[in-house]
Amino acid sequence: MIADVVVDLQYGDCGKGKVSHLLCEKNDYTHVIRYNGGCNAGHTIYHKGEKFVTHHIPCGVFYGVRSIIGPGCVVNVQQLFKEIEELQEKGIDTTGLIGIASNTHVITDFHLVEDKKDTSIGTTKRGNGPAYRDKYDRKGVRAEHVPELEDYIVDMYKELYENDNTPYSEVKILFEGAQGFGLDVDWGDYPYVTSSHCTVGSAVLNGVPPKCIRDVWGVAKIYETYVGAKPFEGPEPVFEEIRKVGEEYGATTGRPRQVNWMDFDMLKQAVDINGVTKLVVNKVDVLEKVKRWCLYSGINLFEFTKLDDMKKWISDELYDRHIEIMFSGNKDSI
Ligand code: IMP
Ligand code: MG
């Protein structure tokens, strides 16, 4: 068994959807598995030139690959069916491809009502926090107990280890993460975090041994964005410009994302803690358009006169990590 993991190194919205979609096109995965989060996520994917935003459904469906919502996720049944319908309407045939792990927890109407009351964190109001709370409080509802989901339920062990179509040794998984390191319930800026684990460890919890992990694709942006209640945006007018040029508005809620320069020290931590082997730094085209290239490290703000200098600085600082670094300025390629 082999597994590649896509993990976000900042606050989500760094382009995991794009990277997962490209990896899926280039590799012969047998499964794509979402390993954390729920429909708080919004993955923007350009497939054959058309824009899609997925919340629950892993990107395997675009290439006819089995796509599973893993036990680390929480699922909103109505949203899931709505998403399946939208994909079908736009010509993506999901028949027989989508599975939900029997032990995935569901987001109930009660969770939604509760999350709507949040004012302190700035959640997406999708019921995530209350659903995970009830899971850990042992009061939750598992997908296997929801009759509407019957046709989709899979036993993760059978799916991965006793699968009639794919012998164990031929299983090749792409783990598609949600949210990011800065929102991780343990490593993020608590309490301004989501309620799930957003690191590579979270993928392993979905039923795969650590030794199977091949590549960890860390995804970042050349600047940072964050959506939520804490003050995050820098004072300079350039951030407003970056928001416009970079189309930095939430894919799930439409909220304007707060913008700031890259926090390189956090990026380095996220690279190390996730064991990143391939690093994709997206949206370099945006800084090219606003013509400012800055990052924070320690107490310093470094300003560069051109993109190449910034790229070189980042590459030099990560040199001893021996990872492949790719800078991308394109919506549908790396
Ligand atoms: P929750 O996950 O809806 O509880 O929200 C907790 C925090 O995580 C809030 O600051 C949200 O804006 C943020 N968040 C949750 N999901 C995403 C995402 O997919 N992208 C970016 N931010 C997210
Ligand atoms: Mg997103």
Short mmCIF file of C-alpha atoms in Angstrom, two decimals, residues 13-227:
data_model
loop_
_atom_site.label_atom_id
_atom_site.label_comp_id
_atom_site.label_asym_id
_atom_site.label_seq_id
_atom_site.Cartn_x
_atom_site.Cartn_y
_atom_site.Cartn_z
CA ASP A 13 -7.19 28.11 1.09
CA CYS A 14 -3.67 27.61 -0.21
CA GLY A 15 -4.64 25.45 -3.18
CA LYS A 16 -4.99 21.89 -1.87
CA GLY A 17 -7.82 21.35 -4.33
CA LYS A 18 -5.59 22.23 -7.26
CA VAL A 19 -2.67 20.09 -6.08
CA SER A 20 -4.90 17.10 -5.28
CA HIS A 21 -6.61 17.36 -8.67
CA LEU A 22 -3.26 17.46 -10.51
CA LEU A 23 -1.85 14.56 -8.50
CA CYS A 24 -4.94 12.57 -9.30
CA GLU A 25 -4.49 13.23 -13.00
CA LYS A 26 -0.82 12.16 -12.95
CA ASN A 27 -0.99 9.08 -10.69
CA ASP A 28 -2.92 5.85 -10.78
CA TYR A 29 -4.50 6.16 -7.36
CA THR A 30 -7.11 3.57 -6.40
CA HIS A 31 -8.58 5.83 -3.70
CA VAL A 32 -8.79 9.49 -2.79
CA ILE A 33 -9.64 9.95 0.88
CA ARG A 34 -10.65 13.12 2.70
CA TYR A 35 -9.18 12.72 6.17
CA ASN A 36 -10.45 15.64 8.26
CA GLY A 37 -13.01 18.42 8.45
CA GLY A 38 -16.46 18.71 6.96
CA CYS A 39 -18.26 21.17 4.74
CA ASN A 40 -16.42 24.04 6.41
CA ALA A 41 -13.89 23.27 3.67
CA GLY A 42 -14.15 24.67 0.17
CA HIS A 43 -11.78 23.24 -2.42
CA THR A 44 -11.65 25.18 -5.66
CA ILE A 45 -10.86 22.96 -8.61
CA TYR A 46 -10.56 23.79 -12.31
CA HIS A 47 -11.45 20.67 -14.25
CA LYS A 48 -11.16 20.88 -18.03
CA GLY A 49 -11.43 24.66 -17.74
CA GLU A 50 -14.57 24.62 -15.63
CA LYS A 51 -14.63 25.83 -12.01
CA PHE A 52 -15.91 23.51 -9.27
CA VAL A 53 -16.03 24.07 -5.51
CA THR A 54 -16.20 20.88 -3.47
CA HIS A 55 -16.83 20.74 0.27
CA HIS A 56 -17.12 17.08 1.24
CA ILE A 57 -16.34 15.09 -1.85
CA PRO A 58 -12.72 14.14 -2.60
CA CYS A 59 -11.37 15.05 -6.04
CA GLY A 60 -11.10 11.42 -7.20
CA VAL A 61 -14.58 11.75 -8.74
CA PHE A 62 -13.14 13.94 -11.52
CA TYR A 63 -11.04 11.00 -12.72
CA GLY A 64 -13.33 8.06 -11.96
CA VAL A 65 -11.38 7.16 -8.80
CA ARG A 66 -13.05 5.81 -5.68
CA SER A 67 -13.51 8.81 -3.37
CA ILE A 68 -14.01 8.24 0.33
CA ILE A 69 -14.99 10.51 3.17
CA GLY A 70 -12.84 9.09 5.96
CA PRO A 71 -13.62 8.55 9.64
CA GLY A 72 -11.65 11.67 10.57
CA CYS A 73 -14.32 13.79 8.85
CA VAL A 74 -17.77 14.94 9.87
CA VAL A 75 -20.50 14.92 7.25
CA ASN A 76 -23.63 16.95 6.59
CA VAL A 77 -26.01 14.61 4.77
CA GLN A 78 -28.02 17.33 2.95
CA GLN A 79 -24.87 19.11 1.83
CA LEU A 80 -23.38 15.86 0.61
CA PHE A 81 -26.42 15.03 -1.54
CA LYS A 82 -26.53 18.60 -2.85
CA GLU A 83 -22.90 18.33 -3.85
CA ILE A 84 -23.40 14.98 -5.59
CA GLU A 85 -26.32 16.47 -7.51
CA GLU A 86 -24.31 19.53 -8.54
CA LEU A 87 -21.46 17.38 -9.79
CA GLN A 88 -23.84 15.12 -11.75
CA GLU A 89 -25.53 18.17 -13.29
CA LYS A 90 -22.17 19.47 -14.46
CA GLY A 91 -21.37 16.14 -16.11
CA ILE A 92 -19.19 14.48 -13.45
CA ASP A 93 -20.48 10.94 -13.07
CA THR A 94 -20.05 9.94 -9.44
CA THR A 95 -21.97 6.66 -9.69
CA GLY A 96 -20.36 4.00 -7.53
CA LEU A 97 -17.40 6.20 -6.69
CA ILE A 98 -18.37 7.86 -3.43
CA GLY A 99 -18.03 6.11 -0.10
CA ILE A 100 -18.45 7.24 3.50
CA ALA A 101 -16.64 5.41 6.26
CA SER A 102 -19.14 3.74 8.58
CA ASN A 103 -17.48 5.41 11.57
CA THR A 104 -17.58 8.96 10.16
CA HIS A 105 -19.70 11.21 12.36
CA VAL A 106 -22.61 13.25 11.05
CA ILE A 107 -23.40 16.92 11.52
CA THR A 108 -26.97 17.17 12.80
CA ASP A 109 -29.44 20.08 12.60
CA PHE A 110 -28.80 20.65 16.28
CA HIS A 111 -25.06 21.09 15.57
CA LEU A 112 -25.89 23.65 12.89
CA VAL A 113 -28.16 25.63 15.22
CA GLU A 114 -25.47 25.65 17.89
CA ASP A 115 -22.66 26.69 15.56
CA LYS A 116 -24.77 29.58 14.25
CA LYS A 117 -24.53 31.11 17.73
CA ASP A 118 -20.72 31.37 17.53
CA THR A 119 -19.41 34.92 17.75
CA SER A 120 -15.94 34.47 19.24
CA ILE A 121 -14.10 32.24 16.75
CA GLY A 122 -15.68 33.25 13.47
CA THR A 123 -16.47 29.69 12.42
CA THR A 124 -17.93 28.81 9.04
CA LYS A 125 -21.22 28.00 10.87
CA ARG A 126 -21.28 24.55 9.29
CA GLY A 127 -21.66 22.69 12.59
CA ASN A 128 -18.15 21.31 12.73
CA GLY A 129 -17.21 22.21 16.30
CA PRO A 130 -20.39 20.83 17.89
CA ALA A 131 -20.19 17.64 15.76
CA TYR A 132 -16.61 16.90 16.82
CA ARG A 133 -17.42 17.82 20.42
CA ASP A 134 -20.25 15.29 20.51
CA LYS A 135 -18.04 12.67 18.86
CA TYR A 136 -15.45 13.00 21.63
CA ASP A 137 -18.16 13.30 24.25
CA ARG A 138 -19.47 9.95 22.94
CA LYS A 139 -22.87 11.43 22.13
CA GLY A 140 -22.44 11.65 18.37
CA VAL A 141 -24.13 9.83 15.52
CA ARG A 142 -22.10 7.69 13.15
CA ALA A 143 -22.86 7.59 9.42
CA GLU A 144 -23.62 3.85 9.63
CA HIS A 145 -26.74 4.71 11.66
CA VAL A 146 -28.20 7.10 9.11
CA PRO A 147 -30.61 5.25 6.71
CA GLU A 148 -30.20 7.85 3.88
CA LEU A 149 -26.48 7.06 3.72
CA GLU A 150 -26.93 3.29 3.48
CA ASP A 151 -25.79 3.03 -0.15
CA TYR A 152 -22.57 4.90 0.55
CA ILE A 153 -21.36 3.27 3.74
CA VAL A 154 -18.03 1.48 3.62
CA ASP A 155 -16.11 -0.47 6.19
CA MET A 156 -12.66 1.14 5.96
CA TYR A 157 -10.86 -2.06 6.85
CA LYS A 158 -12.61 -4.06 4.13
CA GLU A 159 -12.21 -1.22 1.64
CA LEU A 160 -8.44 -0.99 2.08
CA TYR A 161 -7.36 -4.45 3.19
CA GLU A 162 -9.94 -6.94 1.91
CA ASN A 163 -11.07 -5.32 -1.31
CA ASP A 164 -12.13 -7.75 -4.06
CA ASN A 165 -11.22 -5.26 -6.80
CA THR A 166 -7.87 -4.12 -5.44
CA PRO A 167 -5.52 -6.35 -3.47
CA TYR A 168 -4.02 -4.71 -0.39
CA SER A 169 -0.58 -4.42 -1.99
CA GLU A 170 -1.99 -2.48 -4.95
CA VAL A 171 -3.93 0.11 -2.99
CA LYS A 172 -2.65 3.61 -3.80
CA ILE A 173 -4.20 6.41 -1.83
CA LEU A 174 -4.23 10.14 -2.17
CA PHE A 175 -5.14 11.75 1.14
CA GLU A 176 -6.78 15.12 0.54
CA GLY A 177 -6.64 17.29 3.66
CA ALA A 178 -8.81 20.20 4.70
CA GLN A 179 -8.08 23.48 6.54
CA GLY A 180 -4.41 23.88 7.53
CA PHE A 181 -1.60 23.92 10.07
CA GLY A 182 -2.52 27.34 11.51
CA LEU A 183 -6.09 26.07 12.09
CA ASP A 184 -5.09 22.69 13.53
CA VAL A 185 -6.71 22.10 16.91
CA ASP A 186 -3.33 21.33 18.49
CA TRP A 187 -0.74 23.27 16.45
CA GLY A 188 -2.83 26.25 15.42
CA ASP A 189 -3.41 29.51 17.23
CA TYR A 190 -5.89 28.13 19.81
CA PRO A 191 -8.75 28.96 20.28
CA TYR A 192 -8.82 30.41 16.73
CA VAL A 193 -8.72 26.96 15.23
CA THR A 194 -10.99 24.38 13.70
CA SER A 195 -12.02 21.27 15.62
CA SER A 196 -10.07 18.65 13.71
CA HIS A 197 -6.45 17.70 13.13
CA CYS A 198 -5.07 19.17 9.93
CA THR A 199 -1.61 17.62 9.91
CA VAL A 200 -0.27 14.49 8.25
CA GLY A 201 -0.92 12.53 11.46
CA SER A 202 -4.59 13.00 10.82
CA ALA A 203 -4.36 11.09 7.53
CA VAL A 204 -2.83 8.09 9.26
CA LEU A 205 -5.75 8.00 11.69
CA ASN A 206 -8.02 7.10 8.79
CA GLY A 207 -6.79 3.52 8.69
CA VAL A 208 -3.37 3.48 7.03
CA PRO A 209 -0.04 2.60 8.64
CA PRO A 210 2.60 5.39 8.71
CA LYS A 211 5.08 3.24 6.79
CA CYS A 212 2.86 3.46 3.69
CA ILE A 213 3.30 7.19 3.31
CA ARG A 214 5.36 8.05 0.25
CA ASP A 215 5.15 11.80 -0.37
CA VAL A 216 3.79 14.58 1.78
CA TRP A 217 2.75 17.46 -0.44
CA GLY A 218 2.78 20.62 1.65
CA VAL A 219 0.76 23.44 0.14
CA ALA A 220 1.31 27.09 1.02
CA LYS A 221 0.82 30.53 -0.50
CA ILE A 222 3.51 33.17 -0.99
CA TYR A 223 1.45 35.43 1.28
CA GLU A 224 -1.05 34.39 3.97
CA THR A 225 -4.78 34.63 4.39
CA TYR A 226 -6.97 33.78 7.35
CA VAL A 227 -10.73 33.85 7.80
#
